[in-house]
Amino acid sequence: MFYFILLNYSFMLLLAIEFTAANIKVAAKLEVILSWS
């Protein structure tokens, strides 16, 4: 049971990291677009 909770937690953490990385990429692209216009 404890192992399952740990696995779930690490999966959620991985998703959060992926989501944050995607947001950073989008923000960087927007910044580039805004600086060009």
Tab-separated table of N, CA and C in Angstrom:
chain	number	residue	atom	x	y	z
A	1	MET	N	0.831	-1.199	0.000
A	1	MET	CA	0.000	0.000	0.000
A	1	MET	C	0.873	1.260	0.000
A	2	PHE	N	1.858	1.284	0.880
A	2	PHE	CA	2.749	2.441	0.961
A	2	PHE	C	3.493	2.644	-0.359
A	3	TYR	N	3.900	1.530	-0.972
A	3	TYR	CA	4.622	1.582	-2.238
A	3	TYR	C	3.752	2.202	-3.328
A	4	PHE	N	2.470	1.844	-3.313
A	4	PHE	CA	1.522	2.375	-4.296
A	4	PHE	C	1.377	3.888	-4.149
A	5	ILE	N	1.283	4.358	-2.907
A	5	ILE	CA	1.171	5.792	-2.631
A	5	ILE	C	2.427	6.521	-3.120
A	6	LEU	N	3.572	5.918	-2.855
A	6	LEU	CA	4.847	6.504	-3.269
A	6	LEU	C	4.919	6.603	-4.801
A	7	LEU	N	4.471	5.538	-5.469
A	7	LEU	CA	4.460	5.501	-6.938
A	7	LEU	C	3.539	6.583	-7.485
A	8	ASN	N	2.372	6.706	-6.890
A	8	ASN	CA	1.396	7.715	-7.288
A	8	ASN	C	1.971	9.118	-7.122
A	9	TYR	N	2.627	9.343	-5.988
A	9	TYR	CA	3.198	10.652	-5.679
A	9	TYR	C	4.287	11.026	-6.690
A	10	SER	N	5.164	10.062	-7.003
A	10	SER	CA	6.246	10.340	-7.947
A	10	SER	C	5.693	10.618	-9.345
A	11	PHE	N	4.602	9.926	-9.701
A	11	PHE	CA	3.962	10.149	-10.998
A	11	PHE	C	3.378	11.557	-11.078
A	12	MET	N	2.730	11.987	-9.994
A	12	MET	CA	2.155	13.326	-9.934
A	12	MET	C	3.256	14.385	-10.011
A	13	LEU	N	4.361	14.125	-9.340
A	13	LEU	CA	5.494	15.045	-9.353
A	13	LEU	C	6.051	15.180	-10.772
A	14	LEU	N	6.157	14.043	-11.465
A	14	LEU	CA	6.646	14.030	-12.842
A	14	LEU	C	5.722	14.835	-13.743
A	15	LEU	N	4.415	14.661	-13.566
A	15	LEU	CA	3.440	15.418	-14.345
A	15	LEU	C	3.580	16.916	-14.085
A	16	ALA	N	3.769	17.278	-12.828
A	16	ALA	CA	3.915	18.686	-12.461
A	16	ALA	C	5.156	19.292	-13.115
A	17	ILE	N	6.250	18.530	-13.120
A	17	ILE	CA	7.499	18.993	-13.735
A	17	ILE	C	7.310	19.182	-15.240
A	18	GLU	N	6.649	18.209	-15.885
A	18	GLU	CA	6.374	18.300	-17.321
A	18	GLU	C	5.527	19.528	-17.631
A	19	PHE	N	4.479	19.739	-16.818
A	19	PHE	CA	3.569	20.863	-17.012
A	19	PHE	C	4.305	22.190	-16.874
A	20	THR	N	5.166	22.292	-15.859
A	20	THR	CA	5.938	23.513	-15.622
A	20	THR	C	6.891	23.787	-16.782
A	21	ALA	N	7.536	22.729	-17.275
A	21	ALA	CA	8.467	22.874	-18.395
A	21	ALA	C	7.724	23.364	-19.636
A	22	ALA	N	6.536	22.820	-19.869
A	22	ALA	CA	5.727	23.233	-21.023
A	22	ALA	C	5.341	24.704	-20.888
A	23	ASN	N	4.950	25.123	-19.686
A	23	ASN	CA	4.574	26.519	-19.447
A	23	ASN	C	5.752	27.458	-19.680
A	24	ILE	N	6.940	27.043	-19.258
A	24	ILE	CA	8.140	27.862	-19.451
A	24	ILE	C	8.430	28.032	-20.947
A	25	LYS	N	8.283	26.938	-21.709
A	25	LYS	CA	8.513	27.002	-23.161
A	25	LYS	C	7.527	27.946	-23.827
A	26	VAL	N	6.251	27.847	-23.435
A	26	VAL	CA	5.216	28.722	-24.000
A	26	VAL	C	5.512	30.179	-23.660
A	27	ALA	N	5.890	30.436	-22.417
A	27	ALA	CA	6.202	31.801	-21.985
A	27	ALA	C	7.389	32.350	-22.773
A	28	ALA	N	8.397	31.506	-23.000
A	28	ALA	CA	9.573	31.945	-23.758
A	28	ALA	C	9.202	32.286	-25.197
A	29	LYS	N	8.349	31.448	-25.804
A	29	LYS	CA	7.905	31.717	-27.182
A	29	LYS	C	7.131	33.022	-27.251
A	30	LEU	N	6.238	33.234	-26.275
A	30	LEU	CA	5.453	34.471	-26.249
A	30	LEU	C	6.360	35.681	-26.108
A	31	GLU	N	7.372	35.552	-25.282
A	31	GLU	CA	8.300	36.654	-25.062
A	31	GLU	C	9.028	37.001	-26.361
A	32	VAL	N	9.452	35.959	-27.086
A	32	VAL	CA	10.134	36.169	-28.370
A	32	VAL	C	9.201	36.849	-29.366
A	33	ILE	N	7.960	36.354	-29.447
A	33	ILE	CA	6.973	36.937	-30.372
A	33	ILE	C	6.716	38.407	-30.027
A	34	LEU	N	6.566	38.693	-28.731
A	34	LEU	CA	6.286	40.063	-28.306
A	34	LEU	C	7.473	40.987	-28.568
A	35	SER	N	8.681	40.471	-28.397
A	35	SER	CA	9.855	41.311	-28.606
A	35	SER	C	10.091	41.592	-30.094
A	36	TRP	N	9.603	40.698	-30.965
A	36	TRP	CA	9.780	40.894	-32.405
A	36	TRP	C	8.791	41.905	-32.976
A	37	SER	N	7.596	41.978	-32.401
A	37	SER	CA	6.562	42.848	-32.961
A	37	SER	C	6.718	44.301	-32.514
